[in-house]
Every structure is written in C-alpha cells, then in structure tokens.
CSV table of C-alpha atoms and ligand atoms in Angstrom, one decimal:
chain,number,residue,atom,x,y,z
L,1,UNK,CA,111.5,-21.5,-120.2
L,2,UNK,CA,110.9,-24.1,-117.4
L,3,UNK,CA,107.4,-24.2,-115.9
L,4,UNK,CA,109.0,-23.1,-112.6
L,5,UNK,CA,110.5,-19.9,-114.2
L,6,UNK,CA,107.1,-18.9,-115.5
L,7,UNK,CA,105.8,-18.9,-111.9
L,8,UNK,CA,108.5,-16.7,-110.6
L,9,UNK,CA,107.3,-13.1,-109.8
L,10,UNK,CA,109.9,-12.1,-107.3
L,11,UNK,CA,110.2,-8.3,-107.8
L,12,UNK,CA,113.2,-7.3,-109.8
L,13,UNK,CA,114.8,-3.9,-109.2
L,14,UNK,CA,112.0,-3.0,-106.6
L,15,UNK,CA,113.7,0.3,-105.7
L,16,UNK,CA,113.3,1.4,-109.3
L,17,UNK,CA,109.5,1.4,-108.8
L,18,UNK,CA,109.8,3.6,-105.8
L,19,UNK,CA,112.1,5.9,-107.7
L,20,UNK,CA,109.7,6.2,-110.6
L,21,UNK,CA,106.9,6.9,-108.2
L,22,UNK,CA,108.9,9.8,-106.7
L,23,UNK,CA,109.9,11.0,-110.1
L,24,UNK,CA,106.2,11.1,-111.2
L,25,UNK,CA,105.4,13.5,-108.4
L,26,UNK,CA,108.3,15.8,-109.4
L,27,UNK,CA,107.0,15.6,-113.0
L,28,UNK,CA,103.6,16.7,-111.8
L,29,UNK,CA,105.1,19.7,-110.0
L,30,UNK,CA,107.1,20.7,-113.0
L,31,UNK,CA,104.0,20.4,-115.2
L,32,UNK,CA,102.0,22.6,-112.7
L,33,UNK,CA,104.9,25.2,-112.8
L,34,UNK,CA,105.2,25.2,-116.6
L,35,UNK,CA,101.6,24.8,-117.7
L,36,UNK,CA,99.6,26.3,-114.7
L,37,UNK,CA,97.1,24.8,-112.3
L,38,UNK,CA,94.5,24.0,-115.1
L,39,UNK,CA,96.9,21.2,-116.2
L,40,UNK,CA,98.8,20.7,-113.0
L,41,UNK,CA,95.9,20.0,-110.7
L,42,UNK,CA,94.2,17.3,-112.9
L,43,UNK,CA,97.6,15.7,-113.3
L,44,UNK,CA,98.2,15.7,-109.5
L,45,UNK,CA,94.7,14.2,-108.9
L,46,UNK,CA,95.2,11.6,-111.6
L,47,UNK,CA,98.5,10.5,-110.2
L,48,UNK,CA,97.1,10.2,-106.7
L,49,UNK,CA,94.1,8.2,-108.0
L,50,UNK,CA,96.5,5.8,-109.7
L,51,UNK,CA,98.3,5.3,-106.3
L,52,UNK,CA,95.0,4.7,-104.4
L,53,UNK,CA,93.7,2.3,-107.1
L,54,UNK,CA,97.0,0.4,-107.1
L,55,UNK,CA,97.0,0.1,-103.4
L,56,UNK,CA,93.5,-1.2,-103.0
L,57,UNK,CA,93.2,-3.3,-106.2
L,58,UNK,CA,94.6,-6.8,-105.7
L,59,UNK,CA,95.2,-7.3,-109.4
L,60,UNK,CA,97.2,-4.1,-109.9
L,61,UNK,CA,100.9,-4.8,-110.6
L,62,UNK,CA,102.0,-1.2,-110.5
L,63,UNK,CA,103.7,-1.5,-107.1
L,64,UNK,CA,104.5,-5.2,-107.1
L,65,UNK,CA,104.3,-8.0,-109.7
L,66,UNK,CA,101.9,-10.8,-109.0
L,67,UNK,CA,100.8,-14.2,-110.2
L,68,UNK,CA,97.1,-14.1,-110.9
L,69,UNK,CA,96.5,-17.2,-113.1
L,70,UNK,CA,98.3,-20.3,-114.2
L,71,UNK,CA,98.7,-22.0,-117.6
L,72,UNK,CA,95.2,-23.2,-118.6
L,73,UNK,CA,96.7,-26.2,-120.5
L,74,UNK,CA,96.8,-28.3,-117.4
L,75,UNK,CA,93.1,-28.7,-116.8
L,76,UNK,CA,93.8,-27.8,-113.2
L,77,UNK,CA,93.1,-25.0,-110.8
L,78,UNK,CA,95.2,-23.8,-107.8
L,79,UNK,CA,93.3,-23.8,-104.6
L,80,UNK,CA,94.6,-21.2,-102.1
L,81,UNK,CA,93.2,-21.1,-98.6
L,82,UNK,CA,93.9,-18.0,-96.5
L,83,UNK,CA,93.9,-17.1,-92.8
L,84,UNK,CA,94.7,-20.4,-91.1
L,85,UNK,CA,95.6,-22.5,-89.3
L,86,UNK,CA,92.1,-22.6,-87.7
L,87,UNK,CA,89.5,-24.9,-86.2
L,88,UNK,CA,88.5,-25.7,-89.8
L,89,UNK,CA,91.9,-27.0,-90.8
L,90,UNK,CA,91.4,-30.7,-89.9
L,91,UNK,CA,88.1,-30.9,-91.8
L,92,UNK,CA,89.6,-29.1,-94.8
L,93,UNK,CA,92.5,-31.5,-94.9
L,94,UNK,CA,90.1,-34.6,-94.8
L,95,UNK,CA,88.0,-33.1,-97.6
L,96,UNK,CA,91.1,-32.4,-99.8
L,97,UNK,CA,92.3,-36.0,-99.2
L,98,UNK,CA,88.9,-37.4,-100.1
L,99,UNK,CA,89.2,-35.7,-103.5
L,100,UNK,CA,93.0,-36.3,-104.0
L,101,UNK,CA,93.3,-32.5,-104.1
L,102,UNK,CA,96.3,-30.4,-103.2
L,103,UNK,CA,96.2,-26.8,-102.0
L,104,UNK,CA,98.4,-24.0,-100.8
L,105,UNK,CA,97.6,-22.7,-97.3
L,106,UNK,CA,98.5,-19.0,-96.8
L,107,UNK,CA,98.9,-19.0,-93.1
L,108,UNK,CA,99.3,-16.3,-90.5
L,109,UNK,CA,102.5,-16.4,-88.5
L,110,UNK,CA,100.9,-15.9,-85.0
L,111,UNK,CA,98.3,-18.6,-85.7
L,112,UNK,CA,101.0,-21.0,-87.0
L,113,UNK,CA,102.9,-20.5,-83.7
L,114,UNK,CA,99.8,-21.1,-81.7
L,115,UNK,CA,99.0,-24.3,-83.6
L,116,UNK,CA,102.2,-25.8,-85.0
L,117,UNK,CA,100.6,-29.2,-85.0
L,118,UNK,CA,98.0,-28.1,-87.6
L,119,UNK,CA,100.8,-26.6,-89.8
L,120,UNK,CA,102.8,-29.9,-89.6
L,121,UNK,CA,99.6,-31.8,-90.6
L,122,UNK,CA,99.1,-29.6,-93.6
L,123,UNK,CA,102.7,-30.4,-94.7
L,124,UNK,CA,102.4,-34.1,-93.8
L,125,UNK,CA,99.4,-34.4,-96.2
L,126,UNK,CA,101.4,-33.1,-99.1
L,127,UNK,CA,100.1,-29.5,-99.2
L,128,UNK,CA,102.2,-26.3,-99.3
L,129,UNK,CA,102.5,-23.2,-97.2
L,130,UNK,CA,102.5,-19.6,-98.2
L,131,UNK,CA,103.2,-16.4,-96.1
L,132,UNK,CA,100.1,-14.3,-95.2
L,133,UNK,CA,101.8,-11.9,-92.8
L,134,UNK,CA,102.6,-12.4,-89.1
L,135,UNK,CA,99.6,-10.7,-87.4
L,136,UNK,CA,97.1,-10.2,-90.3
L,137,UNK,CA,96.7,-6.4,-89.8
L,138,UNK,CA,93.5,-6.2,-91.8
L,139,UNK,CA,92.7,-2.5,-91.6
L,140,UNK,CA,96.3,-1.2,-91.5
L,141,UNK,CA,98.2,-3.4,-94.0
L,142,UNK,CA,97.8,-0.9,-96.9
L,143,UNK,CA,99.5,1.9,-94.9
L,144,UNK,CA,102.4,-0.1,-93.3
L,145,UNK,CA,105.9,1.4,-93.9
L,146,UNK,CA,109.0,-0.5,-94.9
L,147,UNK,CA,110.0,-1.4,-91.3
L,148,UNK,CA,106.6,-2.7,-90.4
L,149,UNK,CA,106.2,-4.7,-93.6
L,150,UNK,CA,109.6,-6.2,-93.1
L,151,UNK,CA,108.5,-7.3,-89.6
L,152,UNK,CA,105.2,-8.7,-90.7
L,153,UNK,CA,106.7,-10.7,-93.6
L,154,UNK,CA,110.1,-11.8,-92.0
L,155,UNK,CA,108.6,-13.0,-88.7
L,156,UNK,CA,106.2,-15.3,-90.5
L,157,UNK,CA,108.9,-16.4,-92.9
L,158,UNK,CA,111.0,-17.5,-89.9
L,159,UNK,CA,108.1,-19.4,-88.3
L,160,UNK,CA,107.2,-21.3,-91.5
L,161,UNK,CA,110.9,-22.0,-92.4
L,162,UNK,CA,111.3,-23.6,-88.9
L,163,UNK,CA,108.2,-25.7,-89.3
L,164,UNK,CA,108.7,-26.7,-93.0
L,165,UNK,CA,112.5,-26.9,-93.1
L,166,UNK,CA,112.6,-24.5,-96.0
L,167,UNK,CA,111.2,-21.0,-96.6
L,168,UNK,CA,107.9,-20.5,-98.4
L,169,UNK,CA,108.1,-19.0,-101.9
L,170,UNK,CA,104.6,-17.5,-102.1
L,171,UNK,CA,103.2,-14.4,-100.4
L,172,UNK,CA,99.6,-13.2,-100.2
L,173,UNK,CA,98.9,-9.6,-99.3
L,174,UNK,CA,96.5,-9.1,-96.4
L,175,UNK,CA,93.0,-8.3,-98.0
L,176,UNK,CA,94.9,-8.1,-101.3
L,177,UNK,CA,96.3,-4.6,-100.6
L,178,UNK,CA,99.8,-3.5,-101.6
L,179,UNK,CA,101.8,-0.3,-101.4
L,180,UNK,CA,105.1,1.0,-102.9
L,181,UNK,CA,107.1,-0.5,-100.0
L,182,UNK,CA,106.2,-4.2,-100.4
L,183,UNK,CA,108.3,-5.0,-103.5
L,184,UNK,CA,111.7,-4.5,-101.8
L,185,UNK,CA,110.6,-6.7,-98.8
L,186,UNK,CA,109.4,-9.5,-101.1
L,187,UNK,CA,112.6,-9.3,-103.2
L,188,UNK,CA,114.7,-9.6,-100.0
L,189,UNK,CA,112.8,-12.8,-99.0
L,190,UNK,CA,112.6,-14.2,-102.6
L,191,UNK,CA,108.8,-14.2,-102.4
L,192,UNK,CA,106.3,-14.2,-105.3
L,193,UNK,CA,103.1,-12.4,-104.6
L,194,UNK,CA,100.0,-14.5,-105.5
L,195,UNK,CA,96.8,-12.8,-106.4
L,196,UNK,CA,93.7,-14.8,-107.7
L,197,UNK,CA,91.3,-15.0,-110.6
L,198,UNK,CA,88.3,-16.5,-108.8
L,199,UNK,CA,86.9,-15.6,-105.4
L,200,UNK,CA,83.6,-15.7,-103.6
L,201,UNK,CA,84.1,-13.2,-100.8
L,202,UNK,CA,83.9,-16.1,-98.3
L,203,UNK,CA,86.0,-14.3,-95.6
L,204,UNK,CA,83.1,-12.0,-94.7
L,205,UNK,CA,79.4,-12.7,-94.0
L,206,UNK,CA,78.0,-14.8,-96.8
L,207,UNK,CA,76.0,-17.9,-97.6
L,208,UNK,CA,77.6,-20.9,-99.4
L,209,UNK,CA,75.2,-20.3,-102.3
L,210,UNK,CA,76.3,-16.7,-102.9
L,211,UNK,CA,80.0,-17.7,-102.7
L,212,UNK,CA,79.6,-20.6,-105.1
L,213,UNK,CA,77.8,-18.5,-107.6
L,214,UNK,CA,80.7,-16.0,-107.6
L,215,UNK,CA,83.4,-18.6,-107.8
L,216,UNK,CA,81.6,-20.6,-110.6
L,217,UNK,CA,81.6,-17.6,-112.9
L,218,UNK,CA,85.4,-17.5,-112.9
L,219,UNK,CA,86.2,-21.1,-112.5
L,220,UNK,CA,88.2,-22.3,-115.6
L,221,UNK,CA,91.5,-24.1,-116.2
L,222,UNK,CA,94.4,-22.2,-114.8
L,223,UNK,CA,92.3,-20.3,-112.3
L,224,UNK,CA,93.7,-19.3,-108.9
L,225,UNK,CA,90.9,-19.8,-106.5
L,226,UNK,CA,90.8,-17.8,-103.3
L,227,UNK,CA,89.2,-19.4,-100.3
L,228,UNK,CA,89.3,-18.8,-96.5
L,229,UNK,CA,89.2,-20.8,-93.3
L,230,UNK,CA,88.1,-20.0,-89.8
L,231,UNK,CA,85.7,-17.2,-90.7
L,232,UNK,CA,83.2,-16.4,-88.0
L,233,UNK,CA,80.2,-17.3,-90.2
L,234,UNK,CA,81.3,-20.9,-90.0
L,235,UNK,CA,80.6,-21.9,-93.6
L,236,UNK,CA,84.2,-22.3,-94.9
L,237,UNK,CA,84.2,-26.1,-94.8
L,238,UNK,CA,80.8,-26.3,-96.5
L,239,UNK,CA,82.0,-23.9,-99.2
L,240,UNK,CA,85.1,-26.0,-99.9
L,241,UNK,CA,82.9,-29.1,-100.1
L,242,UNK,CA,80.8,-27.5,-102.8
L,243,UNK,CA,83.9,-26.1,-104.7
L,244,UNK,CA,85.3,-29.7,-104.8
L,245,UNK,CA,82.0,-31.0,-106.2
L,246,UNK,CA,82.0,-28.2,-108.8
L,247,UNK,CA,85.6,-29.1,-109.8
L,248,UNK,CA,84.7,-32.7,-110.2
L,249,UNK,CA,81.6,-31.8,-112.3
L,250,UNK,CA,83.9,-29.7,-114.6
L,251,UNK,CA,86.6,-32.3,-114.8
L,252,UNK,CA,89.1,-30.0,-113.2
L,253,UNK,CA,91.9,-31.1,-110.8
L,254,UNK,CA,93.2,-29.1,-107.8
L,255,UNK,CA,97.0,-29.2,-108.1
L,256,UNK,CA,99.9,-27.2,-106.8
L,257,UNK,CA,101.5,-25.0,-109.4
L,258,UNK,CA,104.4,-26.7,-111.2
L,259,UNK,CA,103.2,-30.0,-109.7
B,301,LIG,ZN1,93.6,-12.9,-94.9
C-alpha cells in the first residue's frame, strides 16, 4: 500500500452507518417487546449512551472514520493548528520557518475570507490547509443536521479551493464532535477526518506550562499534535515556541503526512 493510501479515511458507504444506527433502535424495540422492560430498558439506555459517547468523543470512529496517529517509523510528528487565520498567524509562520517545520492549518471559512492574505501566506511558506467548518459553531456543531453540515463544510471547501487552487483533503470537527450525519458529507467532498493523539487544551484558558505538560506526555513519533491560534488568552505563539523546543530536544521533526 502506498503511504498516501494509508492516510485515506474518506468514509466509505457512509449511509450504511446511518442504516445500522436506525436498525439498532428497531432491534432494541424488538428486544423490549420480546423480553420485557427488564431487558429492553437497559438495552435502550446502553444504545443511547453509545450514541452520546460517540458524538462527544473525538477519537470515536463509530459515526465516522478518523486518522488519529501516523506511522511512528518516520521520527516525525504532524503539527495541526486550528481556528485561524488569526492575529497569531504571521508569528506562527516565522516560528515554523525558523525550525524548518511544516504544519497543517485547519482554518475557518469565514476567517479565511476575512483574511485571504494570511491564508495565501500559509500556502506560500509551504504549509497545508484543512477544513475546520465555515463558521465554527462551537456549541451547536454536535447537533447539526445533514443540510447544516453540508453548508458548514461545503462553504469552507469552496473558499479554500479558490485560495489554494485545489480542494483540501483534511477535515477537523469543531471541538472534535461528530454525529451520524457527518460521514456522508465528508464522503461527498472526499475529506478525511483528522483527530489527534496529543493535545494540551490550549484553546481555552490555560498557562503555557500546563499545556506543555499535557502535550509532552503524548509526544512520540507519529503523534498528531493539536494546537490552536488566536485564543483570547494570548499564549498560542508562546506555546508553539515551547513545543518546537521540545521537538528539537527529542529529535523529532514536524512534517506533513506523506511528505
Ligand atoms: Zn476549532
């Protein structure tokens, strides 16, 4: 298998997953009818718990496949930087250049249209773009229906295709949430969902020390590192500076997958 094929997680037969989910609920009802509530009720609760867990857990692949680490043989990690472009983007690009590092920027469509010059600069410096929805609906993403998801993903896909000359192949869910309707949309746009294996919760209130301690724990060859830019706490550039120092100390390179 080519290295590129191993990175491909575009959902196959995405409607089958929806069908199986519906069938599981019919199965629970049949069980309730045949075996009584003592069996039916726990089965119903367990199936709903599985749905909630899969929606909120970024690493769950029940609703939608995802890439959550790379081949460790390369002595490299994949830096992924979410939520831009932002006021941090120029400093981040300089920092990456200084370390000859490459990263994938999961940008938000509306922000890309507001600052196309930053997106062009990301590309000019040899980095890559990923789709991180059009409006970043943080609190509502998990409950969006098929039409709203299509809008969020397609509108950003159009923007980034226009700016880069080709469509992105990576998608990152907003706050890592997924639901049963995402897979068909990703399949339509030939997108692979990218999760992560190391993160420091740097999108919310934090100190660089806390973030680094969390990332350090999971930093190993093949890791997909989740970072953010433009957060209100203002530490994102400093956090990246320390991550770069940590990578250098461990002899790990920051490269794009397949590159
Ligand atoms: Zn985000």
